[in-house]
mmCIF file with all atom_site columns, C-alpha atoms in Angstrom:
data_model
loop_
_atom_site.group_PDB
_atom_site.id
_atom_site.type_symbol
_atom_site.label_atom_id
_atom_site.label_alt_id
_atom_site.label_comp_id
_atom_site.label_asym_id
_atom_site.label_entity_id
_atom_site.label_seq_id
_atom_site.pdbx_PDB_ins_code
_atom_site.Cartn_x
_atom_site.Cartn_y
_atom_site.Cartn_z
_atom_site.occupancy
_atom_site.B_iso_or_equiv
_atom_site.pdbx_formal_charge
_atom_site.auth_seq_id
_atom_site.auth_comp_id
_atom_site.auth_asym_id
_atom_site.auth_atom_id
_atom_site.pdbx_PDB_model_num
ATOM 1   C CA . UNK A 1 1   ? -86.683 -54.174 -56.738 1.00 68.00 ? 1   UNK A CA 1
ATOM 2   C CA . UNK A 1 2   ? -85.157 -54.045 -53.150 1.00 66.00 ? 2   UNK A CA 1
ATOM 3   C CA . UNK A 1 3   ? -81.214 -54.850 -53.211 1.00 62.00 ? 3   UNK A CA 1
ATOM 4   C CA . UNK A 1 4   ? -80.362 -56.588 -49.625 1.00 70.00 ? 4   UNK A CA 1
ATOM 5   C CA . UNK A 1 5   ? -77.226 -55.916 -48.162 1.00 73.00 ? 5   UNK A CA 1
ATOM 6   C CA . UNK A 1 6   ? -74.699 -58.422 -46.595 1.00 81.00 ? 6   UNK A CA 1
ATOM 7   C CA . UNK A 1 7   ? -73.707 -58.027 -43.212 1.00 87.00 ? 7   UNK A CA 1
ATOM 8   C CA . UNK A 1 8   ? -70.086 -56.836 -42.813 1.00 93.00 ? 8   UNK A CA 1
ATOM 9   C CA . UNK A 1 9   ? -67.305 -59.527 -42.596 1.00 95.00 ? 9   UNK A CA 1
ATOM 10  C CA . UNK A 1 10  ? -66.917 -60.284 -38.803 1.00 96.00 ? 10  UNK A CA 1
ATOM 11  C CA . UNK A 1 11  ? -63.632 -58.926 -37.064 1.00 97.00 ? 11  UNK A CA 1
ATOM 12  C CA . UNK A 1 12  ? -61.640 -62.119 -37.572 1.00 97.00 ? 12  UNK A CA 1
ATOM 13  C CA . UNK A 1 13  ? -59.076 -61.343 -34.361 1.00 98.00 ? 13  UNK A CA 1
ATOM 14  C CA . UNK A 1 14  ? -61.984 -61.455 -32.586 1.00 97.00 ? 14  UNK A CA 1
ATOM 15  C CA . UNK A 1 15  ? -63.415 -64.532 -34.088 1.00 97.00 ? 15  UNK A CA 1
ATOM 16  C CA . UNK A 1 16  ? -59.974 -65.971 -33.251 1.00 98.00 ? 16  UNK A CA 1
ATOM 17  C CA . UNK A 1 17  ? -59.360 -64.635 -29.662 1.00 98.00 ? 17  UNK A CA 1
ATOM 18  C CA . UNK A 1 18  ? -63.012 -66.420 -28.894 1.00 97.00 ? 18  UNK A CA 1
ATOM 19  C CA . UNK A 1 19  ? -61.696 -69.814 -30.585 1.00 97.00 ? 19  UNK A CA 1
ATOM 20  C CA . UNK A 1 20  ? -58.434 -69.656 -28.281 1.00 98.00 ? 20  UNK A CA 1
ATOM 21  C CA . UNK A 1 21  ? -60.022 -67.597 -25.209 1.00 97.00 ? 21  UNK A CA 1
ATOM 22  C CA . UNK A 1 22  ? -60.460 -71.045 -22.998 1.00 97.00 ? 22  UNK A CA 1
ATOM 23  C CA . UNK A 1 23  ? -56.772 -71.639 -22.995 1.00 97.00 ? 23  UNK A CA 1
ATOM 24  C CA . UNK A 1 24  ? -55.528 -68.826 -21.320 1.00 96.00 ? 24  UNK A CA 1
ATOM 25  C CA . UNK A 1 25  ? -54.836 -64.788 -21.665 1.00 98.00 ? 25  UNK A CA 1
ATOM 26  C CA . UNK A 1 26  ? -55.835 -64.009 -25.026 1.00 98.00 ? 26  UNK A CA 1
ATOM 27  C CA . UNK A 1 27  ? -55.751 -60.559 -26.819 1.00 98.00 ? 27  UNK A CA 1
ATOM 28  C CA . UNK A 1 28  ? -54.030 -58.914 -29.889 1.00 98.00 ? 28  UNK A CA 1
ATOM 29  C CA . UNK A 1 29  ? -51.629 -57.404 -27.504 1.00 96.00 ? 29  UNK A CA 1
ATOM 30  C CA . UNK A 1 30  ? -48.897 -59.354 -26.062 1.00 93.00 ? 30  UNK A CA 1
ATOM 31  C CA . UNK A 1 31  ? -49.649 -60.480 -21.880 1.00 94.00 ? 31  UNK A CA 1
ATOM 32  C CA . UNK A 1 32  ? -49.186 -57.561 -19.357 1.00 94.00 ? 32  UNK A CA 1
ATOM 33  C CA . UNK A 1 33  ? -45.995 -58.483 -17.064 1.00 89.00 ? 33  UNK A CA 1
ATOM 34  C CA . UNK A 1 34  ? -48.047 -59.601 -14.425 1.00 92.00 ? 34  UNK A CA 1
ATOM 35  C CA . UNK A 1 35  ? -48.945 -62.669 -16.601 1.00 93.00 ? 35  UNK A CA 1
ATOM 36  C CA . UNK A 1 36  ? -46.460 -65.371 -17.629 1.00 92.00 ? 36  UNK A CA 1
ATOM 37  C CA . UNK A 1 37  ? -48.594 -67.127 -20.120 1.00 96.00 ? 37  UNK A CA 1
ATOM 38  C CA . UNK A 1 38  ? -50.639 -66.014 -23.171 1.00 97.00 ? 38  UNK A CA 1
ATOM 39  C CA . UNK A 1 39  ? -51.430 -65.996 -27.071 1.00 98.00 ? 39  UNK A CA 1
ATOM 40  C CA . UNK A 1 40  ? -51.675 -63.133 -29.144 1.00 98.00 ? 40  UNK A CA 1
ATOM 41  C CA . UNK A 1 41  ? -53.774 -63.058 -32.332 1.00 98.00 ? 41  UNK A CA 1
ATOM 42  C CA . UNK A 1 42  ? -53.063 -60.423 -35.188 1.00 98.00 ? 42  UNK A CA 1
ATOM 43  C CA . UNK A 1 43  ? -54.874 -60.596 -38.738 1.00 98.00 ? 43  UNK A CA 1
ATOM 44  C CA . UNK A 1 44  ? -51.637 -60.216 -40.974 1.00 98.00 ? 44  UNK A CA 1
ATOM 45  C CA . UNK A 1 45  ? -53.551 -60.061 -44.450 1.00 96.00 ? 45  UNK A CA 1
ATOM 46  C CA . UNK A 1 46  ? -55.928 -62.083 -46.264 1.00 97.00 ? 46  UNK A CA 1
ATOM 47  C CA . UNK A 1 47  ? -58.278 -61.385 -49.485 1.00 97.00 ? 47  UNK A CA 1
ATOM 48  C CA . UNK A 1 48  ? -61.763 -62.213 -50.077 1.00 97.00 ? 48  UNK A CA 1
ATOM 49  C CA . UNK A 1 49  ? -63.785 -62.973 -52.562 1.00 96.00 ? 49  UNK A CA 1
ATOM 50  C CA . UNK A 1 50  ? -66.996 -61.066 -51.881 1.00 92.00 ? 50  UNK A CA 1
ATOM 51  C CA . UNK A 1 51  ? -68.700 -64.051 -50.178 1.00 93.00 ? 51  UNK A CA 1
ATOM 52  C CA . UNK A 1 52  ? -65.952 -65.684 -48.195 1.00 96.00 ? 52  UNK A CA 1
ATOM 53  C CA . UNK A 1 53  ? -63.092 -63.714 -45.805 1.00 98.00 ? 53  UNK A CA 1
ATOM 54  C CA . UNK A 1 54  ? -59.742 -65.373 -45.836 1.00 98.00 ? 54  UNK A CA 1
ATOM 55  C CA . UNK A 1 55  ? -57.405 -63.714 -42.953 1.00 98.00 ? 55  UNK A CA 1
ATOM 56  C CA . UNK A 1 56  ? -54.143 -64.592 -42.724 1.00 98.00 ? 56  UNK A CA 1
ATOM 57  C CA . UNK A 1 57  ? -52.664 -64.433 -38.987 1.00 98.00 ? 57  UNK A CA 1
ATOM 58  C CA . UNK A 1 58  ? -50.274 -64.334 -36.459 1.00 98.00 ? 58  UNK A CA 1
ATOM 59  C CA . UNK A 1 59  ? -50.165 -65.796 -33.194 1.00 98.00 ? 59  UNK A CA 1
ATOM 60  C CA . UNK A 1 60  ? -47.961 -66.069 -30.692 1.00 98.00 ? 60  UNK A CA 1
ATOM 61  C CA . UNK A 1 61  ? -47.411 -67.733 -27.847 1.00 98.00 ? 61  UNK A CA 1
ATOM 62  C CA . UNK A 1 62  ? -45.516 -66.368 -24.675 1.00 97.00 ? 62  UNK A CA 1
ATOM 63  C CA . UNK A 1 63  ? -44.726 -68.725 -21.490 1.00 97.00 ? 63  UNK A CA 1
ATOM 64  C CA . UNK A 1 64  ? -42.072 -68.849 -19.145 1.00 96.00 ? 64  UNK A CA 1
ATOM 65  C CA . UNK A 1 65  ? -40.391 -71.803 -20.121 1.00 96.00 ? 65  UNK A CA 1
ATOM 66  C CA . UNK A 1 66  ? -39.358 -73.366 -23.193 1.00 96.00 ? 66  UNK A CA 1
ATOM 67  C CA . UNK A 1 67  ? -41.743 -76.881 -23.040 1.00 97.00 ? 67  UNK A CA 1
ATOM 68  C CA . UNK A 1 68  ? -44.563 -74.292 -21.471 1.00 97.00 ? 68  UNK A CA 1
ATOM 69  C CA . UNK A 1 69  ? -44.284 -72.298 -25.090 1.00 98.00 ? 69  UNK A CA 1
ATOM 70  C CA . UNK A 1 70  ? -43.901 -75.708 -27.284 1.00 98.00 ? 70  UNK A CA 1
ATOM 71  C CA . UNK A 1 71  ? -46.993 -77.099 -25.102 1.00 98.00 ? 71  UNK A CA 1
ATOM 72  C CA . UNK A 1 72  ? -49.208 -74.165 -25.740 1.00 98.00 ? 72  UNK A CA 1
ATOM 73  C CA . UNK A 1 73  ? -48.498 -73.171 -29.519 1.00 98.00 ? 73  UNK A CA 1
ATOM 74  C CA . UNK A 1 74  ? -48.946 -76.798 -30.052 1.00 98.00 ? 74  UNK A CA 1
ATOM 75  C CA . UNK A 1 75  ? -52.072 -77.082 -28.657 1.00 98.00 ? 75  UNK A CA 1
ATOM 76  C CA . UNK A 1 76  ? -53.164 -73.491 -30.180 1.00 98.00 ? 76  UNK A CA 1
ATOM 77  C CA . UNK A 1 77  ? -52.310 -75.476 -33.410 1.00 98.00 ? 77  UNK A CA 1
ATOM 78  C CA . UNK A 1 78  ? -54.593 -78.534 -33.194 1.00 98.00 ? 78  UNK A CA 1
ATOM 79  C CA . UNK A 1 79  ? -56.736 -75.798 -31.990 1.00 98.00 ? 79  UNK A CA 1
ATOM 80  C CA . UNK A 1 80  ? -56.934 -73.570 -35.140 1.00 98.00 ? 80  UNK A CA 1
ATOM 81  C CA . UNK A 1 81  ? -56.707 -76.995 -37.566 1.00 98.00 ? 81  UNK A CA 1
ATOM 82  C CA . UNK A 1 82  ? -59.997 -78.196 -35.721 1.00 97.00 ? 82  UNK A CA 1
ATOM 83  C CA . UNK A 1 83  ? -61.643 -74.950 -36.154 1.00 96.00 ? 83  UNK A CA 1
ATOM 84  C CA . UNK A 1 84  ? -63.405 -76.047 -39.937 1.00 95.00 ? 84  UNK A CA 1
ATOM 85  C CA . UNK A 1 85  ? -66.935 -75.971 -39.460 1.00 95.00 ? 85  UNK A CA 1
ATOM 86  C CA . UNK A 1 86  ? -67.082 -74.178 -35.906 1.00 96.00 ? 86  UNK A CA 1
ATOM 87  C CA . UNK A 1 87  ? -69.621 -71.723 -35.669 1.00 96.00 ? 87  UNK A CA 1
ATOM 88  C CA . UNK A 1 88  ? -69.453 -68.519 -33.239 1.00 96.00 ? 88  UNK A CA 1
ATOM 89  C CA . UNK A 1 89  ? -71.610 -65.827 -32.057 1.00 96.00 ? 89  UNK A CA 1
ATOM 90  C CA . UNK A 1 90  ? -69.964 -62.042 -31.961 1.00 94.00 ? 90  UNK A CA 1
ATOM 91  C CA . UNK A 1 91  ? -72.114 -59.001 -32.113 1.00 90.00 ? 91  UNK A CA 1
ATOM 92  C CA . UNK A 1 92  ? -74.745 -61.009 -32.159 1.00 92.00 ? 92  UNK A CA 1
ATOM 93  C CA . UNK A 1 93  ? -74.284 -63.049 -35.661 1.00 94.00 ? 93  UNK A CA 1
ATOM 94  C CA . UNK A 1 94  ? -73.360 -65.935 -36.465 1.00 96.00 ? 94  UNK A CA 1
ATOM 95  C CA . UNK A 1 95  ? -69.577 -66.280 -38.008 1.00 96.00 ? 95  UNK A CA 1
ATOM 96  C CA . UNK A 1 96  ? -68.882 -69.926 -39.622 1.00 96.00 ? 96  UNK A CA 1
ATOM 97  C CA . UNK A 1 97  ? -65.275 -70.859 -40.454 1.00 97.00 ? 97  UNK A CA 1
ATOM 98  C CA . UNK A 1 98  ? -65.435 -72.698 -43.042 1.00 97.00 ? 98  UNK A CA 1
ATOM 99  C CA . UNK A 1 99  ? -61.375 -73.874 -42.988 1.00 97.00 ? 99  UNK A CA 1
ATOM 100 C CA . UNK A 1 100 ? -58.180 -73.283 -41.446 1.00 98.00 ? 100 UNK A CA 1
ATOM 101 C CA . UNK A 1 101 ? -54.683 -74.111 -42.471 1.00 98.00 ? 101 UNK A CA 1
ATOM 102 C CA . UNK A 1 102 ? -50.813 -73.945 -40.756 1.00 98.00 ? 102 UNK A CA 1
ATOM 103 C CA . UNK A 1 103 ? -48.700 -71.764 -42.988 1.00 97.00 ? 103 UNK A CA 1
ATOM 104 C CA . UNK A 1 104 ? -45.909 -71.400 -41.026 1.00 98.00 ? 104 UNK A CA 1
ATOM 105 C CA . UNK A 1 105 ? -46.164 -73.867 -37.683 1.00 98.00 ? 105 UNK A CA 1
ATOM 106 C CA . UNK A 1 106 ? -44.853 -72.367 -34.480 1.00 98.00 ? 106 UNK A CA 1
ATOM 107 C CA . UNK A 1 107 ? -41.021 -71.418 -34.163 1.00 97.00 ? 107 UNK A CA 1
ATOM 108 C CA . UNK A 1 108 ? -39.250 -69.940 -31.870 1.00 95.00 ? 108 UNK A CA 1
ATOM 109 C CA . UNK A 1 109 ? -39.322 -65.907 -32.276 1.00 92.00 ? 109 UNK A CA 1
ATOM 110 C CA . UNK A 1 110 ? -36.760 -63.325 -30.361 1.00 91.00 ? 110 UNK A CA 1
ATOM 111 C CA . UNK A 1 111 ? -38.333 -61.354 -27.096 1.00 89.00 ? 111 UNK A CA 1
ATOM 112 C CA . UNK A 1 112 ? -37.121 -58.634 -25.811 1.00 88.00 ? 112 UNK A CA 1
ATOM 113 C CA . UNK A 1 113 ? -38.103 -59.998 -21.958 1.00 87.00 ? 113 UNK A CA 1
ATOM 114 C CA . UNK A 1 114 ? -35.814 -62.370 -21.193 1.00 86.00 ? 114 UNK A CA 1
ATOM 115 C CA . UNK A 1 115 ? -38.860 -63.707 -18.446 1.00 87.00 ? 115 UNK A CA 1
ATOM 116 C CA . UNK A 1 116 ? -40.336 -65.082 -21.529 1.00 93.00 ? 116 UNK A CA 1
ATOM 117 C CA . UNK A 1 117 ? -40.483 -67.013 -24.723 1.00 96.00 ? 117 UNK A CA 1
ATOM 118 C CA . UNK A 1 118 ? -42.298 -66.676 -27.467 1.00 97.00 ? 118 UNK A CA 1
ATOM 119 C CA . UNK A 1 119 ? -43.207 -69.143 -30.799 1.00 98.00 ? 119 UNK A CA 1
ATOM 120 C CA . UNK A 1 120 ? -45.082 -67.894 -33.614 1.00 98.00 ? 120 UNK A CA 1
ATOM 121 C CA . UNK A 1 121 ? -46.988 -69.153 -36.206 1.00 98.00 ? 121 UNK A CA 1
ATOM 122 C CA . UNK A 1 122 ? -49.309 -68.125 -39.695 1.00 98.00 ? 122 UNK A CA 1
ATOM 123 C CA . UNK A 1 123 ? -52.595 -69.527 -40.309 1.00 98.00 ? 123 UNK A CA 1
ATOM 124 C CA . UNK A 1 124 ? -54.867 -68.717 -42.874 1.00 98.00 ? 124 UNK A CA 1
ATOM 125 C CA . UNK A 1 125 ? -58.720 -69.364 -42.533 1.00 98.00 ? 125 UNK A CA 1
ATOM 126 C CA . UNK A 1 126 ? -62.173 -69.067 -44.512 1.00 98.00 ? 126 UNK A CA 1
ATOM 127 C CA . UNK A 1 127 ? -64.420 -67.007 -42.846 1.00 97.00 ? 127 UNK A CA 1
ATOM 128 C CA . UNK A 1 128 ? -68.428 -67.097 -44.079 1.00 95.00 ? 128 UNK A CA 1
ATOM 129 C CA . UNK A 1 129 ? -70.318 -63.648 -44.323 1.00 93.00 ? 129 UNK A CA 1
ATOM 130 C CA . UNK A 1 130 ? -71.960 -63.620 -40.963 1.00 94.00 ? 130 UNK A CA 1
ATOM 131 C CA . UNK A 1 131 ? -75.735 -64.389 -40.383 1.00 92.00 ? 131 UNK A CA 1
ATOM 132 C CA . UNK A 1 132 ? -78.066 -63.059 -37.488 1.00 90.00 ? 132 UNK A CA 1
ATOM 133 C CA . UNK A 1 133 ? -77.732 -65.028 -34.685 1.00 85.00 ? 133 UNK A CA 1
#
């Protein structure tokens, strides 16, 4: 009898950072100083359940101005609620999330550069085993 194996879960921050990428900076780093405006994604926990990944993360949002950091973390949360279904290609597999949900929606979060402000917010999302592309 030949046992297959499943591919590895996919690197969710990455899954993330290419679900976010078209709105500006993106990394799991906060923006260098030389840019005002960016989103950082961090995997903060999670479980799974053998089949499924379910990450839990942070992301934050950095722009110079208050409405500029409502505006984006806003629009990185319709972003991540839309997400359900969305299939991406990393490594070359497929990654399918099947779900995401706001935790904790964006609030405002200390910085120690007073050039910029940050919101956070937690989302948690379903992540399918990947497939070959």
């Amino acid at each position: 009898m030949v046992v297959s194996t499943p591919l590895p879960f996919a690197n969710a921050e990455k899954v993330v950072i290419l679900a976010l990428e078209d709105l500006g900076w993106t990394d799991i780093d906060p923006p260098p100083e030389d840019v005002e405006t960016g989103i950082r994604v961090n995997r903060v926990g999670g479980t799974d359940d053998g089949i499924t990944d379910y990450p839990r993360f942070e992301i934050s949002c950095f722009a110079p101005s208050y409405d500029e950091v409502n505006d984006l973390s806003e629009t990185v949360r319709d972003r991540m609620l839309a997400l359900g279904g969305e299939v991406f290609v990393l490594d070359g597999r497929r990654v399918t999330i099947d779900f995401c949900r706001t935790d904790v929606p964006p609030e405002s979060t200390p910085y120690e550069n007073p050039d910029r402000i940050r919101k956070t917010a937690w989302y948690q999302a379903g992540l399918m085993r990947p497939r070959p592309a």
